Each structure stands twice: as structure tokens, then as C-alpha cells.
Coordinates of C-alpha atoms in Angstrom, one line a residue:
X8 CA 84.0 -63.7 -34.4
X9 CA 87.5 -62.9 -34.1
X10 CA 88.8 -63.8 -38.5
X11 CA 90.3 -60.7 -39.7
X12 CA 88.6 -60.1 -43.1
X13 CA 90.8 -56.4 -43.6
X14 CA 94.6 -57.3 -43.8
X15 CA 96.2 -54.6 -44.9
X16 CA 96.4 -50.5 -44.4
X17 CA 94.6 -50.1 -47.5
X18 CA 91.7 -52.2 -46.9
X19 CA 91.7 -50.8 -43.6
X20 CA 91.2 -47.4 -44.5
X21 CA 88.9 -47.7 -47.4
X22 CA 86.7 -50.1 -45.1
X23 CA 86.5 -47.0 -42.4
X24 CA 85.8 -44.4 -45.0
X25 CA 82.7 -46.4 -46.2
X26 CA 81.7 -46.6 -42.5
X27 CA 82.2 -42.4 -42.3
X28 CA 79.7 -42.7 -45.6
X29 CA 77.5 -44.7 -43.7
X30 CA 77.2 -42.8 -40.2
X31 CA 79.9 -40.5 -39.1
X32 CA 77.8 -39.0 -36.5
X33 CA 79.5 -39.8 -33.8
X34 CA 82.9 -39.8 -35.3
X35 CA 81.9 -36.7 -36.1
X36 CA 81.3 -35.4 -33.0
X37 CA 84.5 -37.4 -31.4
X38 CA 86.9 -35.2 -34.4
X39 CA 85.8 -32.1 -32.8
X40 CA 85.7 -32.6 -29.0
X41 CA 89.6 -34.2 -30.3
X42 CA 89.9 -30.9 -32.0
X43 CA 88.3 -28.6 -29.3
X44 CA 85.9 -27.2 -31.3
X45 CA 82.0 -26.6 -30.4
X46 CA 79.8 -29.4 -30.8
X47 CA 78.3 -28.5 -34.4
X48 CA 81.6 -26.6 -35.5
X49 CA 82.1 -28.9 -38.4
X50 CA 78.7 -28.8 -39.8
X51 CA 77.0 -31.5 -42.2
X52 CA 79.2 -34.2 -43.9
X53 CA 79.3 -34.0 -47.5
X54 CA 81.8 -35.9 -49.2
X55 CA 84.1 -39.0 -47.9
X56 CA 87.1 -39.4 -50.6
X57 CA 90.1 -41.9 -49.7
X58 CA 93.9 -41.5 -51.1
X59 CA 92.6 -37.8 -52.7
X60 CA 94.5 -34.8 -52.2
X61 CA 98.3 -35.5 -51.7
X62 CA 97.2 -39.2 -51.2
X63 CA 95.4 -38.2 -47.6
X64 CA 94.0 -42.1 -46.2
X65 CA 90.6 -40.5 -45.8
X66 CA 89.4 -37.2 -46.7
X67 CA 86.6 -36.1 -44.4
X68 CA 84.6 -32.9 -46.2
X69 CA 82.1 -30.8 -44.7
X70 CA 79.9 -28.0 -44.5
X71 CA 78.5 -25.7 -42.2
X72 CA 77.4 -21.5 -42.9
X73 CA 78.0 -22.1 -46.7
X74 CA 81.7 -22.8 -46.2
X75 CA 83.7 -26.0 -47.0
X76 CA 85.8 -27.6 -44.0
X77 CA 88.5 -30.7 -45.0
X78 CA 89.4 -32.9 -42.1
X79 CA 92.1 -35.0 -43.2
X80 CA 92.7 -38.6 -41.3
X81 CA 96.3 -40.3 -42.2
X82 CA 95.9 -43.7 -40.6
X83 CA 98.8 -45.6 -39.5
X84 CA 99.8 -49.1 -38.5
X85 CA 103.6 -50.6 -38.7
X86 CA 104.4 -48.0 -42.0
X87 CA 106.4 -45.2 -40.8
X88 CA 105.3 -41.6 -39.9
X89 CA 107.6 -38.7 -42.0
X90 CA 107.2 -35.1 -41.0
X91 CA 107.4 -34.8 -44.6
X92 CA 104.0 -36.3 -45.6
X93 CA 102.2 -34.7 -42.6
X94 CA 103.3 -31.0 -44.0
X95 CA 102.3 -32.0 -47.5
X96 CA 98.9 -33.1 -46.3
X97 CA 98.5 -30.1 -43.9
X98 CA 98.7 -27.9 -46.6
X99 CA 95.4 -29.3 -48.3
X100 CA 93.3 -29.4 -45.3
X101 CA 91.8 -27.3 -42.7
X102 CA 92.8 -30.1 -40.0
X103 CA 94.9 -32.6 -40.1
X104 CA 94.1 -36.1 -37.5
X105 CA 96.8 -39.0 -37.2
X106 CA 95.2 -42.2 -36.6
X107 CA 97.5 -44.5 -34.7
X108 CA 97.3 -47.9 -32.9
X109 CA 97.9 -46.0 -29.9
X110 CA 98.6 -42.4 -28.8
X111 CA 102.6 -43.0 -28.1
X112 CA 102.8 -44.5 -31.4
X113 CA 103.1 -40.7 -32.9
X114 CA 105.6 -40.0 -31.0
X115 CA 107.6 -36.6 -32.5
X116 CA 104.7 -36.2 -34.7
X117 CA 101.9 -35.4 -32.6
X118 CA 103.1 -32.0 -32.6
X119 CA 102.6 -31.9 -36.7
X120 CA 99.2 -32.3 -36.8
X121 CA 96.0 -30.9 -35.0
X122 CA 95.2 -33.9 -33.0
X123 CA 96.1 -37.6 -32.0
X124 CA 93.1 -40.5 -32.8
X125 CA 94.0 -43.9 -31.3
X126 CA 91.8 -46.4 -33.9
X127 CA 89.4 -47.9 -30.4
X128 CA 88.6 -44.5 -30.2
X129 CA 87.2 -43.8 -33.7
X130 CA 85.7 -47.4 -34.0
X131 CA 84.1 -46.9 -30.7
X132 CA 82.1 -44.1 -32.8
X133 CA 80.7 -46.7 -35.1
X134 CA 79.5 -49.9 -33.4
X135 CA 78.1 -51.3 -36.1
X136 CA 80.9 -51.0 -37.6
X137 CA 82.1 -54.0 -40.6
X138 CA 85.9 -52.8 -39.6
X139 CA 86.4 -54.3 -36.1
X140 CA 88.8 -53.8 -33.5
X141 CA 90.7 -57.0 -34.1
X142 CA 91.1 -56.3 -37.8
X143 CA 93.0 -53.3 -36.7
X144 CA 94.8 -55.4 -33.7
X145 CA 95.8 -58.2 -36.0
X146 CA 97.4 -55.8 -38.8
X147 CA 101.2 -56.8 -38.7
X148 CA 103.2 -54.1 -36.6
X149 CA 106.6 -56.1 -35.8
X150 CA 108.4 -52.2 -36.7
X151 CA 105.8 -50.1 -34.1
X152 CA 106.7 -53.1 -31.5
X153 CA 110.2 -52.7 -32.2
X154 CA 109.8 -48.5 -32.1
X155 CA 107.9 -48.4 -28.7
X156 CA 111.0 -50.7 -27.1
X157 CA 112.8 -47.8 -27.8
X158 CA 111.0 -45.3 -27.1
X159 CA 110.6 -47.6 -23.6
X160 CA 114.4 -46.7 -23.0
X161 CA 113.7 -42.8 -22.7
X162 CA 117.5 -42.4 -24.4
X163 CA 117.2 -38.5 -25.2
X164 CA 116.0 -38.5 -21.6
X165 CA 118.0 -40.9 -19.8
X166 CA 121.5 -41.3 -21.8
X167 CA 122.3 -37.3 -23.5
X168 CA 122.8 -34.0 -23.0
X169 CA 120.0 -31.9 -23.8
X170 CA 121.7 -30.2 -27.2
X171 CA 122.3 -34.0 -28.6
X172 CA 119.6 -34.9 -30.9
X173 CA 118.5 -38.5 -30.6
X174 CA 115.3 -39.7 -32.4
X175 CA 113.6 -42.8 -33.3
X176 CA 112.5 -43.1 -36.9
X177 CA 113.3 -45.7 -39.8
X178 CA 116.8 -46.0 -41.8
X179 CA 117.6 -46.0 -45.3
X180 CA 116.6 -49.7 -45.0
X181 CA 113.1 -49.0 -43.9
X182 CA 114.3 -50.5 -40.1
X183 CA 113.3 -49.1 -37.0
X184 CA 116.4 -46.7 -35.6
X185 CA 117.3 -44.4 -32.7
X186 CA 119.3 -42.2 -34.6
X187 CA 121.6 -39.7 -32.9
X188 CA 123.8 -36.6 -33.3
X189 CA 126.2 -34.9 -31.6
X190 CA 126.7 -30.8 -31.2
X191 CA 129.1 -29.6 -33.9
X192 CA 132.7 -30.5 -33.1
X193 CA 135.2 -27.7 -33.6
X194 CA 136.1 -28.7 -37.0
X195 CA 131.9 -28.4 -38.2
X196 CA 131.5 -32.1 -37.8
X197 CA 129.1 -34.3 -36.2
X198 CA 129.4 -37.4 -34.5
X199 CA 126.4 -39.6 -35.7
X200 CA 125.3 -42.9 -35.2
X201 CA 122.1 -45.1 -34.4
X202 CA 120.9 -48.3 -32.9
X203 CA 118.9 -50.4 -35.5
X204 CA 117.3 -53.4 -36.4
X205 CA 120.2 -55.1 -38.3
X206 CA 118.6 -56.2 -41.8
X207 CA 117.0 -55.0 -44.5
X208 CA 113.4 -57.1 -43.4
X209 CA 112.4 -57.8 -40.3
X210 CA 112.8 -61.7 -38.9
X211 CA 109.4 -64.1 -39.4
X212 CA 110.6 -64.7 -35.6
X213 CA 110.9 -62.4 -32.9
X214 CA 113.4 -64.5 -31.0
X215 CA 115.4 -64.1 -34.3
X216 CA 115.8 -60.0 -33.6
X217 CA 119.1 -58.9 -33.5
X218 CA 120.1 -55.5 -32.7
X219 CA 123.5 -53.3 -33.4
X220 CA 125.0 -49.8 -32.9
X221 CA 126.8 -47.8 -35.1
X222 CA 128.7 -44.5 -33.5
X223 CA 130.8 -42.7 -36.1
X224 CA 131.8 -39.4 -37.6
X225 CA 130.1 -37.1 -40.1
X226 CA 131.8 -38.2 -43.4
X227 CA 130.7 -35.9 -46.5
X228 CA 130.4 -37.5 -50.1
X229 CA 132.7 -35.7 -51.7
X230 CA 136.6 -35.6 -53.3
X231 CA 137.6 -34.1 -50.1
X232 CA 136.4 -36.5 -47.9
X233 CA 136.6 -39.6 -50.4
X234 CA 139.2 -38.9 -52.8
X235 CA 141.2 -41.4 -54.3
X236 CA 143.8 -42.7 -52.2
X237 CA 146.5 -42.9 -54.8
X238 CA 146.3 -39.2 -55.3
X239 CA 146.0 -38.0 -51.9
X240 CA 149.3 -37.1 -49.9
X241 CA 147.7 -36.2 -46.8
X242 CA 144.9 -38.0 -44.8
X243 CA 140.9 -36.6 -45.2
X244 CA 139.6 -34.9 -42.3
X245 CA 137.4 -37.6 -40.8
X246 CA 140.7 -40.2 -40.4
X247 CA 142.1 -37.7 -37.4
X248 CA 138.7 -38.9 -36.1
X249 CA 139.0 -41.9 -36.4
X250 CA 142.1 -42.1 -35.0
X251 CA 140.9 -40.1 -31.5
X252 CA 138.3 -43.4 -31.4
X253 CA 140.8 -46.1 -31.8
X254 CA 143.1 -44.3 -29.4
X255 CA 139.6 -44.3 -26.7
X256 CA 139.4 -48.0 -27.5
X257 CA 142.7 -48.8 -26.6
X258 CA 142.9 -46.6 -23.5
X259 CA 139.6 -48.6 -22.5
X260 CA 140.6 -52.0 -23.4
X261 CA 137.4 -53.6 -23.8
X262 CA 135.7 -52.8 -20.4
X263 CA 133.5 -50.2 -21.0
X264 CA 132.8 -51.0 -24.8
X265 CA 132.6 -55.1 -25.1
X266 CA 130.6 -55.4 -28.0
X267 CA 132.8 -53.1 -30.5
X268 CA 133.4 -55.6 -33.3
X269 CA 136.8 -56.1 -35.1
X270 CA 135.8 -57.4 -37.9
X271 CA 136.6 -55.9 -41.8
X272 CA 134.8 -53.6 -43.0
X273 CA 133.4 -53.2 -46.7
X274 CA 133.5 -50.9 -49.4
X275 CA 131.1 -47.8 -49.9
X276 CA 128.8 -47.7 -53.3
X277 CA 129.9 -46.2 -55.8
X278 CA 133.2 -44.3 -57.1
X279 CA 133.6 -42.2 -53.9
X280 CA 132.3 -45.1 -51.7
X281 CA 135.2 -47.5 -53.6
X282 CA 137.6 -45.1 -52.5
X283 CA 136.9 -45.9 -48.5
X284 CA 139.0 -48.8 -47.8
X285 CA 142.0 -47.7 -50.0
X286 CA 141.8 -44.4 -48.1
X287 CA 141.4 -46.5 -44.8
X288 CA 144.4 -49.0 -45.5
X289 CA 146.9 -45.8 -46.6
X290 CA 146.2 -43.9 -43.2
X291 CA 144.9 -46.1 -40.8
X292 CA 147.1 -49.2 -41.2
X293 CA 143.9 -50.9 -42.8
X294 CA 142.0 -51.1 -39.6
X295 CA 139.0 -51.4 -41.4
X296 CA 137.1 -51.8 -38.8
X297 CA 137.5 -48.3 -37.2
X298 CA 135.2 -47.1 -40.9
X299 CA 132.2 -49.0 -41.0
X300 CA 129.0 -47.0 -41.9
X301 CA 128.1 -45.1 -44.8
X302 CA 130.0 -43.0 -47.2
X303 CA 126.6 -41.3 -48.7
X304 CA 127.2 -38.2 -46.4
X305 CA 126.3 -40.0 -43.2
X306 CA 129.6 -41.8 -40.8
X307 CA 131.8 -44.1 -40.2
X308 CA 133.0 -45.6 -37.5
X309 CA 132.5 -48.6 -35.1
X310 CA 129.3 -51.1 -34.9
X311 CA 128.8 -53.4 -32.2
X312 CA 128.2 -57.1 -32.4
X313 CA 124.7 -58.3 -33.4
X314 CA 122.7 -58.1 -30.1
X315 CA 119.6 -59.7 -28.8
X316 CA 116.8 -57.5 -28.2
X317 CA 116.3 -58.2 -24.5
X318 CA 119.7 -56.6 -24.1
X319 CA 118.6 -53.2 -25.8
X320 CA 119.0 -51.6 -22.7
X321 CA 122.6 -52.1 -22.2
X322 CA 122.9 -51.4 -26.0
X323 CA 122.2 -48.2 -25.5
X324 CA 123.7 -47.4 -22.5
X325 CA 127.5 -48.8 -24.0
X326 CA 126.5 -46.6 -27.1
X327 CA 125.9 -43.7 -25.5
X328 CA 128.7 -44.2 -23.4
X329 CA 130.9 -44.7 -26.3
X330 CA 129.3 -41.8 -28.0
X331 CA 130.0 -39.0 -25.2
X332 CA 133.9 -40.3 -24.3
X333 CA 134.3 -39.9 -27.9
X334 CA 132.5 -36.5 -27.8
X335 CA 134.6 -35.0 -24.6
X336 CA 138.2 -36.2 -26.2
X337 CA 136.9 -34.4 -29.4
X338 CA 135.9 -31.3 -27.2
X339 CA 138.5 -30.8 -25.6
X340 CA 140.7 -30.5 -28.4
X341 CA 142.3 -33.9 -28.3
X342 CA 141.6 -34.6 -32.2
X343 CA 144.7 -33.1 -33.1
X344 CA 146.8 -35.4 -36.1
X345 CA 148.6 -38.3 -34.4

């Protein structure tokens, strides 16, 4: 019978603690070869609690020589992994076990806890089980599909220099990113960007995926950076910037970086954010489009055109591209005030 009756991470994970209740015998026994320790290490199970101690999915508790051992599992399907909530949960358990759809899925992460579970693995343990295999397969992961196309592309591997730092994880929007920073330029700044999901949800449709890059300078919220532009006689830092990328757009015409787009760009939030485009149209003759981003202490800069995902590949490779011309100019001491 192939009907999912568990639809969601919650009923997941309270439906796999009551089987643990039931028989965790072989579970058991799977935790500690996983863990390396000998067969009989973690004693008797005592206690099975779900969303306990700093909200843990499943709170394994046992006992062996008079002494209490906690083995935490956080289970995962399409919500996103934070290195914050592993160390939070580390700290109220003697081991700590990420459950994933599959053992890439932790990506970064793996190193943050004591071991890697896939979910066939630990349901392998209980074949009895009420939980099945295509409850956990049919769980919606449209964000994890999205993440492993691009961890697929290997860009930290393939695309950067060793002392970039490029890593996939979700945006402020909760979308799946490959986020990516530069070394510090010579004035302390960064060159940061990403390639994202466009969107604040992601499509009913997978044809419907569309894809964009965002390459731009460290901007920091403040009145240096953002101050008003009626007030301000000379030009914030991050315009010289600015104008070093439109200059490398220009020198390029449009063959190397086709999918920059031209179009206007919007206002940031707030008073400091309202203070972007007035800033931009006093000292970059209200190219707009040279400050998209955000002016919440991340960048601005350019964004491509909305992509298709079965062009990722090249997405990344002109963003990159874009990314280190922009660096080298920068580098070698090109950003002077034009």
C-alpha cells in the first residue's frame, strides 16, 4: 500500500518515536555501530520524549552502569538545517544524530553533529514499522531538490579560489541560495552575492523555477553608508564600487555577462533603505540598476535576468566570472574614485 497516512515533519517524527517505544532494538544497535561505539555501549532504553530539550525531534534516553546517556535525533526533510540549532541541541545531549533523506543532504553540517542517519537506514531497523519508507519519500522536498542541483555544480570546487567562501543554505526568504563572499578588499569590504530561487515560495510547478544571481558589494546599514543624500557632499564608500562594476560592464559589453539586467531598481526598507535610490541618482547618474540587493548590511549590486533551472550551470559559471573580474580590478587597486 503505497497512501501516505504521515504528511508532515511532525507526524513523521512523533510516528518514529512511538516505534523507538515500541522496539528500538535494532535502531538501537544501528545508533551505535553509526556512532562507533561497542555493541551494548548505550545500555537499556528508558525514556523516548519528542520536541523536549531545546525542541530536539526525538529524544532517545538510556541507561547503562547506573548512568544516563541522551541520544538526540533532529530529523529533517525540505526544512532547512542551521548550525545554530545543531549547537543548541548539542549542548543537551551526549550525542547528537541528523536524520536526513539522504546522507549529502547535510551537507556542511555533518561535521556538527556525531553522526549522519539517512531515514531507509533507521526504518530498515523497524520492519514492522507503521512509518513507512514512502511516507518519508512522499514528504514534499521541492527546497532539498533545489539544494542538491547545487550542490551538483561543486561551485566552491569548480568556480573559486580556495579563501572565497561559497555555501548553500536558505535566504532571508526561506529560498534555497549558494551564497558567496569574497576575501576582504583593501578598503575592509566584501564582495557578496548569491544564486537563489527568485520568490518568496516556491512554484506549485517545477517547470515554473526560475533562477537569478545577485553579485554586489558589502553595503553596511548605517549613516555612513546610507545617509541621506540631501546632506551628503561626497559619495558613500560602496558607490566607488559600484562604479569599478559598471566600468567592467562596459569594457565587457555584454559578452561575457549576458544576463545582467538593466532594469530599475527599488528602494531599501526603512529610513536608511529610503535613502538608496536618492543616494544612487546623486552619484551614479541614477543607474539604478548598478544597486539592486539589500541595504540591511548585505550588497548591492547587479542581478541577472530570471533564469531557468536547466541553465543553473551557466548561471553560475557567468556569476562567478562576474564575481572574480570584479574581485581582480578591485585587487589591484583599480577602485580608486572616477
Amino acid at each position: 500500500m503505497g497512501t501516505s497516512i504521515f504528511t508532515s515533519e511532525p507526524m513523521a517524527t512523533r510516528a518514529l518515536a512511538a516505534e523507538l517505544r515500541h522496539n528500538a532494538e535494532h535502531a538501537t544497535a544501528l545508533l551505535e555501530e553509526s556512532l562507533k561505539l561497542a555493541t551494548g555501549e548505550l545500555g537499556v532504553l528508558t525514556d523516548v520524549r519528542c520536541e523536549s530539550k531545546r525542541r530536539i525531534d526525538v529524544l532517545l534516553v538510556y541507561a547503562a552502569d547506573g548512568k544516563e546517556r541522551r541520544v538526540g535525533l533532529e530529523a529533517k526533510f525540505d526544512h532547512q538545517i542551521t548550525a545554530e540549532q545543531l549547537e543548541r541541541e548539542a549542548e543537551v545531549v551526549d550525542h547528537l544524530v541528523l536524520l536526513v533523506l539522504a546522507a549529502e543532504d547535510a551537507g556542511v553540517h555533518a561535521d556538527l553533529v556525531d553522526c549522519v542517519i539517512t531515514w531507509e537506514q533507521l526504518l530498515a531497523t523497524l520492519p514492522d514499522s507503521r512509518l513507512t519508507l514512502d511516507d518519508v519519500r512522499n514528504m514534499p522536498s521541492d527546497k532539498l531538490t533545489v539544494e542538491r542541483m547545487f550542490r551538483a555544480q561543486g561551485v566552491a570546487e569548480r568556480l573559486f579560489p580556495s579563501d572565497w567562501f561559497v555555501e548553500i543554505r536558505r535566504n532571508g526568504a526561506g529560498m534555497p541560495s549558494i551564497i558567496v563572499q569574497s576575501p576582504t578588499l583593501p578598503d575592509g569590504r566584501e564582495l557578496r552575492g548569491q544564486v537563489q530561487v527568485i520568490g518568496r515560495a516556491m512554484p506549485k510547478e517545477s517547470e515554473l523555477l526560475r533562477l537569478e544571481y545577485h553579485v554586489g558589494v558589502q553595503v553596511i546599514a548605517d549613516d555612513d553608508d546610507l545617509p541621506d543624500a540631501r546632506e551628503c557632499e561626497s559619495a558613500p564608500a560602496w558607490i566607488k564600487h559600484l562604479r569599478v562594476l559598471e566600468q567592467l560592464v562596459t569594457d565587457d559589453a555584454g559578452e561575457r555577462f549576458p544576463r545582467i539586467a538593466r532594469t530599475a531598481a527599488g528602494n531599501g526598507r526603512g529610513a536608511r533603505g529610503a535613502n538608496k535610490i536618492p543616494l544612487v541618482n546623486k552619484f551614479l547618474d541614477g543607474q539604478t540598476w548598478l544597486a539592486k540587493g539589500y541595504t540591511d548590511g548585505w550588497a548591492l549590486g547587479v542581478k541577472s535576468t530570471p533564469t531557468p533551472a536547466g541553465e543553473l550551470g551557466s548561471l553560475c559559471d557567468e556569476a562567478a566570472a562576474l564575481f572574480l573580474a570584479w574581485f581582480e580590478r578591485e585587487a589591484d587597486g583599480r577602485a580608486e574614485d572616477r
